[in-house]
Tab-separated table of C-alpha atoms and ligand atoms in Angstrom:
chain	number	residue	atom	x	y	z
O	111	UNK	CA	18.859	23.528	6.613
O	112	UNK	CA	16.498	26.816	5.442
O	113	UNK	CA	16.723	29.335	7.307
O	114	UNK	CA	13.217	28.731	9.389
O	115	UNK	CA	13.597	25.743	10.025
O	116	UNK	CA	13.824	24.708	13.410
O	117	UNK	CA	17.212	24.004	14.340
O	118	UNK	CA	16.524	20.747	17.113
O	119	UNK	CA	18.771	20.573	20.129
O	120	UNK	CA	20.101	17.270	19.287
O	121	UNK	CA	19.134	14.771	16.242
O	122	UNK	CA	20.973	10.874	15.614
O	123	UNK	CA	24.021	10.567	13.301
O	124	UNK	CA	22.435	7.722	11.397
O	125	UNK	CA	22.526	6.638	7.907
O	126	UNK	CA	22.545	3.815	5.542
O	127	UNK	CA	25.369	1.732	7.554
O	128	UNK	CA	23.126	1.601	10.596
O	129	UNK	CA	20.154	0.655	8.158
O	130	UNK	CA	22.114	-2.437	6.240
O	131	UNK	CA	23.096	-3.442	9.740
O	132	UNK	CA	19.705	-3.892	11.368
O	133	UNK	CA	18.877	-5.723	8.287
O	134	UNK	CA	21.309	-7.976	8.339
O	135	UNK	CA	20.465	-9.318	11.468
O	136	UNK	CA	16.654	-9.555	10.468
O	137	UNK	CA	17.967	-11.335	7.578
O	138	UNK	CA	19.726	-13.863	9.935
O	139	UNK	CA	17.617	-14.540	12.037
O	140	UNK	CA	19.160	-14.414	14.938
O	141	UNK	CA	17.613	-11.743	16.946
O	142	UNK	CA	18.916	-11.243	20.385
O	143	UNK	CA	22.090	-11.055	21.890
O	144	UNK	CA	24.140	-12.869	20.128
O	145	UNK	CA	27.510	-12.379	17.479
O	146	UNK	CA	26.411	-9.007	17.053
O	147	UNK	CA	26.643	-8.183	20.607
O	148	UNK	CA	29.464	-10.327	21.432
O	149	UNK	CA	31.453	-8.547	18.206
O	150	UNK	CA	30.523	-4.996	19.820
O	151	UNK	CA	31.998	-5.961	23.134
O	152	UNK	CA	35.109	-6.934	21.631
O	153	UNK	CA	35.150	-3.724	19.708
O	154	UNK	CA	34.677	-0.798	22.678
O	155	UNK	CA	36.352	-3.084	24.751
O	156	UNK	CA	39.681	-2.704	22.599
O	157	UNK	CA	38.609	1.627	21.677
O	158	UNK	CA	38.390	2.570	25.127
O	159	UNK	CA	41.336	-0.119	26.199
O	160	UNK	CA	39.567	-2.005	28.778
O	161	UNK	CA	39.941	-5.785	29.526
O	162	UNK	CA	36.480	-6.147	29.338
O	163	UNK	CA	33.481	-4.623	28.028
O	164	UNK	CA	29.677	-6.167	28.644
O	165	UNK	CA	27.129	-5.100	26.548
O	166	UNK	CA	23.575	-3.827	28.021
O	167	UNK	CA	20.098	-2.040	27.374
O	168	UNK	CA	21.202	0.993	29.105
O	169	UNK	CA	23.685	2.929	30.856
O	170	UNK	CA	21.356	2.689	33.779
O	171	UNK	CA	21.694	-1.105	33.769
O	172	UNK	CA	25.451	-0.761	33.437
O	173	UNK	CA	24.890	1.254	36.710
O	174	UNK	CA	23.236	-1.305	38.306
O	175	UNK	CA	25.350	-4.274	37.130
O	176	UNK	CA	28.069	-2.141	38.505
O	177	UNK	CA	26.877	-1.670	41.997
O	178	UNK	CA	25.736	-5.363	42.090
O	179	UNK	CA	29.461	-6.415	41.154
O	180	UNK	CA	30.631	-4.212	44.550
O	181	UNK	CA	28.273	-6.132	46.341
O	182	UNK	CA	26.674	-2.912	48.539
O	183	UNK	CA	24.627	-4.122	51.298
O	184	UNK	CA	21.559	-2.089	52.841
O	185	UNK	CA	22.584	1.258	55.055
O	186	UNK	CA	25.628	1.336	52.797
O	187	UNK	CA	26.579	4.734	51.642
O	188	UNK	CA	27.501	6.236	47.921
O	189	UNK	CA	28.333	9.643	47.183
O	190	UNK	CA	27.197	10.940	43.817
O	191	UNK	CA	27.226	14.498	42.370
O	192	UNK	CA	23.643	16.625	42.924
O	193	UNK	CA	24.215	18.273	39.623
O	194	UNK	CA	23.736	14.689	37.333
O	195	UNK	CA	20.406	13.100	35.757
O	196	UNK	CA	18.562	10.781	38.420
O	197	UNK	CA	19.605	7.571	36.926
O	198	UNK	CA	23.072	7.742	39.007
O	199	UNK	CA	21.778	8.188	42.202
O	200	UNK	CA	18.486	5.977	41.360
O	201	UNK	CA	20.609	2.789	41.091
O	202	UNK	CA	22.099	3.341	44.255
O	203	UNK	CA	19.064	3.622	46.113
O	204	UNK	CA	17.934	0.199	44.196
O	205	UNK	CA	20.035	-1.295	45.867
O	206	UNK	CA	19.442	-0.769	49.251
O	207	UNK	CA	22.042	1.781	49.617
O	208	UNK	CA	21.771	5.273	50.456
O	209	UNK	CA	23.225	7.873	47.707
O	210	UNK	CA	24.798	11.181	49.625
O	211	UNK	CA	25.240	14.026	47.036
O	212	UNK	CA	28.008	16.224	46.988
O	213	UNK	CA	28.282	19.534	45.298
O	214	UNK	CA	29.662	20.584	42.140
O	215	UNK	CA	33.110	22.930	41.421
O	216	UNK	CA	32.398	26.373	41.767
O	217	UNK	CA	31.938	27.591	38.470
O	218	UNK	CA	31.450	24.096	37.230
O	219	UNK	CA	29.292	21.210	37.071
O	220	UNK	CA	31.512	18.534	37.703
O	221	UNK	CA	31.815	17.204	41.185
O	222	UNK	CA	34.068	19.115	43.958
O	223	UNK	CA	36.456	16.374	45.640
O	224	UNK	CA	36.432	18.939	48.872
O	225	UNK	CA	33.036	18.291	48.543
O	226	UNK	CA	33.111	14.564	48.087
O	227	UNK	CA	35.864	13.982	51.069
O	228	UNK	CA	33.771	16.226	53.575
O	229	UNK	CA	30.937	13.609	53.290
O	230	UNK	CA	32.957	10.747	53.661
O	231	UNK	CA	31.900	8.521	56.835
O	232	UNK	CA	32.201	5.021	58.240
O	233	UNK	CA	29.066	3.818	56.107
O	234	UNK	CA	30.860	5.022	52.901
O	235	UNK	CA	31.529	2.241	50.232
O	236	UNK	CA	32.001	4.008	46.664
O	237	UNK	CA	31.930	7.145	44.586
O	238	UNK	CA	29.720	7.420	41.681
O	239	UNK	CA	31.615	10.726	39.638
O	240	UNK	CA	29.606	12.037	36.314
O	241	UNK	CA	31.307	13.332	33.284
O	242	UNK	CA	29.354	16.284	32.995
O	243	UNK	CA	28.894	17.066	28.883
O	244	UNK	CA	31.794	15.270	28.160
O	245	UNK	CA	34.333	16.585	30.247
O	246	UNK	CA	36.489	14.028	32.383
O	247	UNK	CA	35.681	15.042	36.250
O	248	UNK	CA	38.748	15.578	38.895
O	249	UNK	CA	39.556	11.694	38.596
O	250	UNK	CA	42.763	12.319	40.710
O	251	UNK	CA	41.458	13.779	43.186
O	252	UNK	CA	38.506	10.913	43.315
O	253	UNK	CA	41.052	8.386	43.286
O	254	UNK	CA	43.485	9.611	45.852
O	255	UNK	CA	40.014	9.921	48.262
O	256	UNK	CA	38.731	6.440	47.480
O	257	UNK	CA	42.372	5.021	47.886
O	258	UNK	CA	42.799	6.745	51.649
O	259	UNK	CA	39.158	5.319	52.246
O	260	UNK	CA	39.170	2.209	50.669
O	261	UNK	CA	36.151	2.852	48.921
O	262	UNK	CA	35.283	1.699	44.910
O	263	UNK	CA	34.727	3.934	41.979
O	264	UNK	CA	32.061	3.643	39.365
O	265	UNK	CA	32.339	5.688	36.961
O	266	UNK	CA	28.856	7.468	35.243
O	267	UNK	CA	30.196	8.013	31.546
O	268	UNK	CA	26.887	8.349	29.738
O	269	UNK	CA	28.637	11.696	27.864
O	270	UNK	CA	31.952	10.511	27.978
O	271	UNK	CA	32.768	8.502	24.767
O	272	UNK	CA	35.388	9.424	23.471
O	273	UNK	CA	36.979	11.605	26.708
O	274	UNK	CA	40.643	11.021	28.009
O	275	UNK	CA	41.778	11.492	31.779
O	276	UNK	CA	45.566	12.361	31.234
O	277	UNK	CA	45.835	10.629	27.964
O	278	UNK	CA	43.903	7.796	29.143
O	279	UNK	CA	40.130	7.053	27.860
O	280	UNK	CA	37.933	7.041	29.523
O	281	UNK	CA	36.366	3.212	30.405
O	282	UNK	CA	39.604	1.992	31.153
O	283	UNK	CA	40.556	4.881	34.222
O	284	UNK	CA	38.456	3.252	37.196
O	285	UNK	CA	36.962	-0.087	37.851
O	286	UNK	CA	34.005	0.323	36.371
O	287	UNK	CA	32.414	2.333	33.971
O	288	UNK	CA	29.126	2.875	32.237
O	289	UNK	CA	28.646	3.759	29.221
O	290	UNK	CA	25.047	5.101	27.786
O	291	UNK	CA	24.525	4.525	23.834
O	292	UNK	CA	20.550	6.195	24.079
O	293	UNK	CA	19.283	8.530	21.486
O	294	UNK	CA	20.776	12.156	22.651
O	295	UNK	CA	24.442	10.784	23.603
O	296	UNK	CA	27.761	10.833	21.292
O	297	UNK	CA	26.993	7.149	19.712
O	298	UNK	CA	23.453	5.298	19.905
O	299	UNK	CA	21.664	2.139	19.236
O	300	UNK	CA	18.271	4.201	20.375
O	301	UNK	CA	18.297	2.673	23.789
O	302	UNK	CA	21.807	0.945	24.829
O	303	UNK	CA	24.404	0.524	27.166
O	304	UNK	CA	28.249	-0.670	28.384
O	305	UNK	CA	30.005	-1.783	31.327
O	306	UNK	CA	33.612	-1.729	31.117
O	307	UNK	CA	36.349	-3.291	33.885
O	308	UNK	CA	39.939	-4.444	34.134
O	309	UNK	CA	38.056	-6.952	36.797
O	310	UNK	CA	37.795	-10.393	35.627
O	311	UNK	CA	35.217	-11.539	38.208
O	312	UNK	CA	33.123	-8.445	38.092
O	313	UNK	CA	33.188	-9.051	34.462
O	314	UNK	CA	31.939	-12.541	35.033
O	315	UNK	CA	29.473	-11.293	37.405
O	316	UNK	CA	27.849	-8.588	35.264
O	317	UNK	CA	27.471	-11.236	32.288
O	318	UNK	CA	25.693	-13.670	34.349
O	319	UNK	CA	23.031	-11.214	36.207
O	320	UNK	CA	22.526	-9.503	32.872
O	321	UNK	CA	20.632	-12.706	31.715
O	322	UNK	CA	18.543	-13.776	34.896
O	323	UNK	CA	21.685	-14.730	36.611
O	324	UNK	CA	21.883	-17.390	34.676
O	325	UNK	CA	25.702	-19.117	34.589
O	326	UNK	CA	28.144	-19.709	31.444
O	327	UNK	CA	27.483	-18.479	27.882
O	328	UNK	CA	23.490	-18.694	28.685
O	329	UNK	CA	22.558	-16.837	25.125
O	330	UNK	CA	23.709	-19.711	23.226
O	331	UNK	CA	21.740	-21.974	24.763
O	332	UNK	CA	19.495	-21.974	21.810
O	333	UNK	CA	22.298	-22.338	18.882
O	334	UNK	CA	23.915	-25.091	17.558
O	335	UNK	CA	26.589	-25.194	19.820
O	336	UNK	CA	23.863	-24.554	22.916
O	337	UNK	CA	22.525	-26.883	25.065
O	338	UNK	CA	19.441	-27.092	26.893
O	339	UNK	CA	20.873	-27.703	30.473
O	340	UNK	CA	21.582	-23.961	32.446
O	341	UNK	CA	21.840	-23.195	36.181
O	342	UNK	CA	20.962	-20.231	38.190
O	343	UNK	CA	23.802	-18.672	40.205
O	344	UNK	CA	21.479	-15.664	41.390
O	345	UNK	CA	18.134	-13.691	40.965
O	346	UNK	CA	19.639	-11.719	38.020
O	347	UNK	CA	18.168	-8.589	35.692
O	348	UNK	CA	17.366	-8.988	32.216
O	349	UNK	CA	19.510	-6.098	30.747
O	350	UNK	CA	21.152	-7.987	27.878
O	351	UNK	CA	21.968	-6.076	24.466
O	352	UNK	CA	19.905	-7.757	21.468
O	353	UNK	CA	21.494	-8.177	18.065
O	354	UNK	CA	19.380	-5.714	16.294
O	355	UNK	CA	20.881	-2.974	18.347
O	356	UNK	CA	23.762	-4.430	19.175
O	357	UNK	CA	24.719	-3.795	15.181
O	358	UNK	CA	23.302	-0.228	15.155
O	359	UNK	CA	25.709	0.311	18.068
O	360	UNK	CA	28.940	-0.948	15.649
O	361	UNK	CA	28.261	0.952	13.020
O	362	UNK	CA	27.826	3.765	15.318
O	363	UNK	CA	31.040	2.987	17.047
O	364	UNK	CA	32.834	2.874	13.725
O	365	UNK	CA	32.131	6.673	13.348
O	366	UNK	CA	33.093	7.989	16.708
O	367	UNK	CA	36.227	9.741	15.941
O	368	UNK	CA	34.706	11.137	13.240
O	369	UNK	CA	31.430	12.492	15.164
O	370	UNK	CA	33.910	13.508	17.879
O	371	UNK	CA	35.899	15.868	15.665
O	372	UNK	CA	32.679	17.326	14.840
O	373	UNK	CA	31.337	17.654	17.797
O	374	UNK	CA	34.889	19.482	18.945
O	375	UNK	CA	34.434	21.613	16.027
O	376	UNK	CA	30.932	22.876	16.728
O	377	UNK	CA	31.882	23.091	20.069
O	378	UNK	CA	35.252	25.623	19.203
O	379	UNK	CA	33.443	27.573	16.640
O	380	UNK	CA	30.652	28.322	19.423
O	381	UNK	CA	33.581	29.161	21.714
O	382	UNK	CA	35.441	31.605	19.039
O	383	UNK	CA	31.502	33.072	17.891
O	384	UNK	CA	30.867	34.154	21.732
O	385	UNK	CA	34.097	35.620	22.361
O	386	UNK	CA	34.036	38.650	23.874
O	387	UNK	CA	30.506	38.365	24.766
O	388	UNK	CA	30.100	39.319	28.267
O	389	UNK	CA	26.640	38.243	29.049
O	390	UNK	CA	27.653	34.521	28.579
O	391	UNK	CA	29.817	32.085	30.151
O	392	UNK	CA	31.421	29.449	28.242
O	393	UNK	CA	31.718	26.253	29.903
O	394	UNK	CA	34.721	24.688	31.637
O	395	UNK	CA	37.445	23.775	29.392
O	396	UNK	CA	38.669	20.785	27.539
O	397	UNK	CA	43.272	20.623	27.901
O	398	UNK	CA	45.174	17.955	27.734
O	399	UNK	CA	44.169	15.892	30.705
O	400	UNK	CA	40.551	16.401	30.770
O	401	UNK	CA	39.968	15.912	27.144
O	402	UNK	CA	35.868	16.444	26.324
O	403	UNK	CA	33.966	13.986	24.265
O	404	UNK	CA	31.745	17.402	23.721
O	405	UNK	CA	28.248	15.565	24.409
O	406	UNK	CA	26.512	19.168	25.292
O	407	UNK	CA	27.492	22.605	24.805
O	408	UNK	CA	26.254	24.026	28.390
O	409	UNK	CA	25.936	28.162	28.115
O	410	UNK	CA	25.606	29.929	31.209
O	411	UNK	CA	24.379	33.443	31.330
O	412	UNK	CA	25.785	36.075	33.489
O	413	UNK	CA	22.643	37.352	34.840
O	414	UNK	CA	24.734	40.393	35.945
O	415	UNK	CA	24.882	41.703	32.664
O	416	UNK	CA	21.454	40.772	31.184
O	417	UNK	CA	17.938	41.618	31.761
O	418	UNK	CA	16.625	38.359	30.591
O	419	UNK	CA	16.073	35.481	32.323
O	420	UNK	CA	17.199	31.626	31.236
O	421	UNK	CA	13.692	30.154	31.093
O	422	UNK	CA	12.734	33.368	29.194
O	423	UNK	CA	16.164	33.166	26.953
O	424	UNK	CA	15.389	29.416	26.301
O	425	UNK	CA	11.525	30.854	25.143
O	426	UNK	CA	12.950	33.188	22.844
O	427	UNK	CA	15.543	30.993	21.486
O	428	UNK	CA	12.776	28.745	20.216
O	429	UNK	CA	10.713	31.320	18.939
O	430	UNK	CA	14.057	32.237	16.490
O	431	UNK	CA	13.798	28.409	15.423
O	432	UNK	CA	16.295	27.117	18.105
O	433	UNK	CA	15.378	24.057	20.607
O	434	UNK	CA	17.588	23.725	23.797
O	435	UNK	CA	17.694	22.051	26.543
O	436	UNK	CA	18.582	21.960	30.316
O	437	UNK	CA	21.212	19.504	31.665
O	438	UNK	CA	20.810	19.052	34.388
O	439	UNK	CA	17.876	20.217	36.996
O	440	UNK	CA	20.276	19.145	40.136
O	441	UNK	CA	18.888	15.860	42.243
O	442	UNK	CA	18.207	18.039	45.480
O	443	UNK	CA	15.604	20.070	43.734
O	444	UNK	CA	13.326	17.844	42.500
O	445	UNK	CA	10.681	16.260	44.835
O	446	UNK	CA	11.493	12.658	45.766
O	447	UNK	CA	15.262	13.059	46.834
O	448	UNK	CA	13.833	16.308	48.767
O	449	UNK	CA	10.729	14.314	50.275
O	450	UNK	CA	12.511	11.305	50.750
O	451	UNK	CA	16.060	11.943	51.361
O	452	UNK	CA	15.727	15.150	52.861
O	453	UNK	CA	17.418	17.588	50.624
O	454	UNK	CA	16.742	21.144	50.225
O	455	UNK	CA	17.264	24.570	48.068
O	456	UNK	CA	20.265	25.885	49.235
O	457	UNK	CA	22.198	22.797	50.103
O	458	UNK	CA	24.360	22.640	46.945
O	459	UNK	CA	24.722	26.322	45.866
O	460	UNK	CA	27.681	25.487	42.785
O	461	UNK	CA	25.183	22.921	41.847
O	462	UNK	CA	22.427	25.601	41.896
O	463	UNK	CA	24.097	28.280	40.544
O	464	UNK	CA	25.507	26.111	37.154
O	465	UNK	CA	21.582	24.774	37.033
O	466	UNK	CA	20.193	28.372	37.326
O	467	UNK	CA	22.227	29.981	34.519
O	468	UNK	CA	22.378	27.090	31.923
O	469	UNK	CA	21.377	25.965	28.418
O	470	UNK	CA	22.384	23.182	26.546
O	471	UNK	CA	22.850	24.545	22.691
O	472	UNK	CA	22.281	22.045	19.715
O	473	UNK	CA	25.429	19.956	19.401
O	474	UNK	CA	25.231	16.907	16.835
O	475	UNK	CA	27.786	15.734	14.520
O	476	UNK	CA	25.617	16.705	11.782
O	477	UNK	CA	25.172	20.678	12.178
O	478	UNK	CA	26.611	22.197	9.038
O	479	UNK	CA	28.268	25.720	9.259
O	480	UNK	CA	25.493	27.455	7.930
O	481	UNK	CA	23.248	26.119	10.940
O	482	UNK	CA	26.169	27.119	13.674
O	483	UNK	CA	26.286	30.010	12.356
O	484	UNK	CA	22.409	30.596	12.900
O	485	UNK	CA	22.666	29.300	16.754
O	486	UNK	CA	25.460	31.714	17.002
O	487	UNK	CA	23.821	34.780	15.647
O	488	UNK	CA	20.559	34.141	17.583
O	489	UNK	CA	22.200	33.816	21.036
O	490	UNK	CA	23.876	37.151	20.228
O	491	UNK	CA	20.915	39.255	18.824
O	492	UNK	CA	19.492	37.817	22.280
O	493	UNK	CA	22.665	38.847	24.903
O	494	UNK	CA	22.743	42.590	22.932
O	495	UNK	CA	18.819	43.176	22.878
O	496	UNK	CA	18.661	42.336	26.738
O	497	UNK	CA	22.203	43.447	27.996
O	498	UNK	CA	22.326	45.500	31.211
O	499	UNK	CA	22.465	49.059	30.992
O	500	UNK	CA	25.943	50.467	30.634
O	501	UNK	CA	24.958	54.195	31.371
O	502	UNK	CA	25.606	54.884	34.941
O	503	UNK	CA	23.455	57.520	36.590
O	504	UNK	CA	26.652	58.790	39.273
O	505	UNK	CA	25.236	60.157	42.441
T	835	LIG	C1	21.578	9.519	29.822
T	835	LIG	C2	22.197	9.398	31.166
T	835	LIG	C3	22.085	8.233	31.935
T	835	LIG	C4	21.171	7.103	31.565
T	835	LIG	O1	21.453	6.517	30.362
T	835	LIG	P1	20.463	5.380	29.809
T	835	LIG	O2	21.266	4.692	28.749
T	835	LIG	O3	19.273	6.115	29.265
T	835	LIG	O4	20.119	4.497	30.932
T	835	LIG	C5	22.786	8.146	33.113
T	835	LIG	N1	23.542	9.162	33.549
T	835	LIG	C6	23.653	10.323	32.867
T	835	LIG	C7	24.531	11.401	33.406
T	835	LIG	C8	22.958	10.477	31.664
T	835	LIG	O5	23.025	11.644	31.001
């Protein structure tokens, strides 16, 4: 990359793998789900070490197919994180139930299980915890709560692939766990998705509403093997994976040690080029139990020691060439969960305090050193021109 160019915040891995893949399955013919699909399931299934793995359109459908398999009826309750992207909580309120945020750590953006167990009431069914950039949430914690409750955990792993919870990956921790493969995240088929379970019968469950509820292996019913006769167990979704995707997906998966070790890379070389910088946070770390997929590199300033705000630090960053982004604007503040489910500013202040001082810094698997280096430099020419004063005027 020159040095002006523009440096995006995020841009696909993909290359001519992905390419010979799609055109394969235009070749064959055979363009929605189908062995491509089935082939990818078998695949993540055995990478993350579930039982089994269902392929889908989205992580948001994974969602859904995950809180149909718990069966939540109307009134219901679900606690999910305020600091996470609307999809979570959305596919709760779909159906029926009622989503209860809960605030994040202090000083970080994953959920706080003091948080989660204070909301806890008799309407409570299941905890929806996010992976916030990567990094595996307080999964303990979670799990202790939802066993002394009885309640089920869905896990929202749109960053998370590949992330470990005390050596175990992540998709094969709770009972169910979705997976997002859309353009920004760590692999992607453009739009795509996973549900993971140990659960045979929520397995079963999620395959059949994923096709219009219909019953048995309903994509073949237009192969060889196929016949014409189906039944219809349920008013289902239509969230299957198609082939063409499906085999962008397992080429992607194919790389996603490799784009993780780049990813960690990029992250640790921002970590090392900040050091010592006290205007900026770095975000919560990655050790051996909570071990980060690295989806986003989330700065927060210390507004303490700068004169600048973030929206203004995010302007300037793009006028040196360098697109960010903000993840995420927490669920309270925006105006349907406030208008609707009553929220306001100042119910989650950890959630509001991560949101208020953060910036997502390009991370992709792709960034050579050169480019790093640039991000690097231009967040520091920033912290120095607007740092704080360090003459004081003793009275
Ligand atoms: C991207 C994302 C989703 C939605 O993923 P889709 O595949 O686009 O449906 C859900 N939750 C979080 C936290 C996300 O970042």
């Amino acid at each position: 990359m020159s040095a002006s160019s523009f440096i995006p915040f995020h841009r696909a891995s993909v290359g001519q793998e992905e390419i010979d893949a799609v055109s394969e399955v235009l070749r064959s013919q055979w363009l929605t789900t189908g062995p491509k699909a089935h082939q990818l399931e078998k695949d993540f299934a055995e990478y993350v070490g579930a039982r089994y793995a269902v392929a889908v359109n989205s992580c948001t459908a994974a969602l859904q197919l995950a809180i149909d398999a718990i069966d939540l009826r109307p009134g219901d309750e679900v606690i999910v994180p305020a600091y996470t992207f609307t999809a979570t909580a959305a596919t709760v309120i779909h159906s029926g139930a009622v989503p209860v945020l809960c605030d994040s750590k202090p000083g970080e953006f994953n959920l706080d299980p003091e948080s989660v167990a204070s909301l806890i009431s008799p309407r409570t069914r299941a905890i929806l915890p996010v992976h916030i950039a990567g990094l595996p949430c307080d999964l303990e914690a979670v799990h202790d709560i939802a066993e002394q409750n009885e309640l089920h955990v869905i896990e929202d792993a749109a960053h998370a692939l590949p992330a470990s919870f005390q050596g175990r990956k992540i998709g094969s921790v709770s009972e169910l766990t979705a997976f997002s493969f859309y353009a920004t995240k760590t692999i992607t088929s453009g739009e795509g998705g996973m549900l993971t379970t140990d659960n045979e019968a929520y397995a079963r469950r999620a395959r059949c509403m994923r096709l219009h509820g219909i019953s048995g292996d309903a994509w073949k019913r237009y192969s060889r093997e196929g016949s014409w006769f189906y039944e219809v167990e349920d008013a289902g979704f239509k969230s299957n994976l198609c082939d063409i995707l499906a085999a962008i997906a397992l080429a992607q998966l194919k790389k996603c040690e490799r784009f993780a070790e780049q990813r960690r890379a990029i992250a640790q070389a921002y970590i090392r080029g900040f050091d010592g910088e006290e205007g900026l946070e770095m975000p919560p770390e990655s050790d051996r139990d909570h071990e980060s997929a690295w989806h986003l590199f989330i700065l927060r300033l210390r507004p303490e020691e700068l004169e600048i705000s973030r929206d203004k630090f995010i302007s300037e960053l793009k006028s040196l060439g360098i697109g960010t982004s903000v993840h995420f604007i927490p669920l309270h503040l925006h105006p349907y969960y406030a208008e609707r489910w009553g929220y306001r500013a100042g119910d989650f202040p950890n959630a509001e305090d991560a949101y208020s001082r953060a910036l997502s810094l390009p991370l992709f698997p792709d960034m050579d050193r050169e480019t790093i280096d640039r991000v690097i430099s231009s967040v520091i020419s920033l912290v120095r021109t607007y740092r704080k004063s360090q003459c004081f005027i003793h009275g």
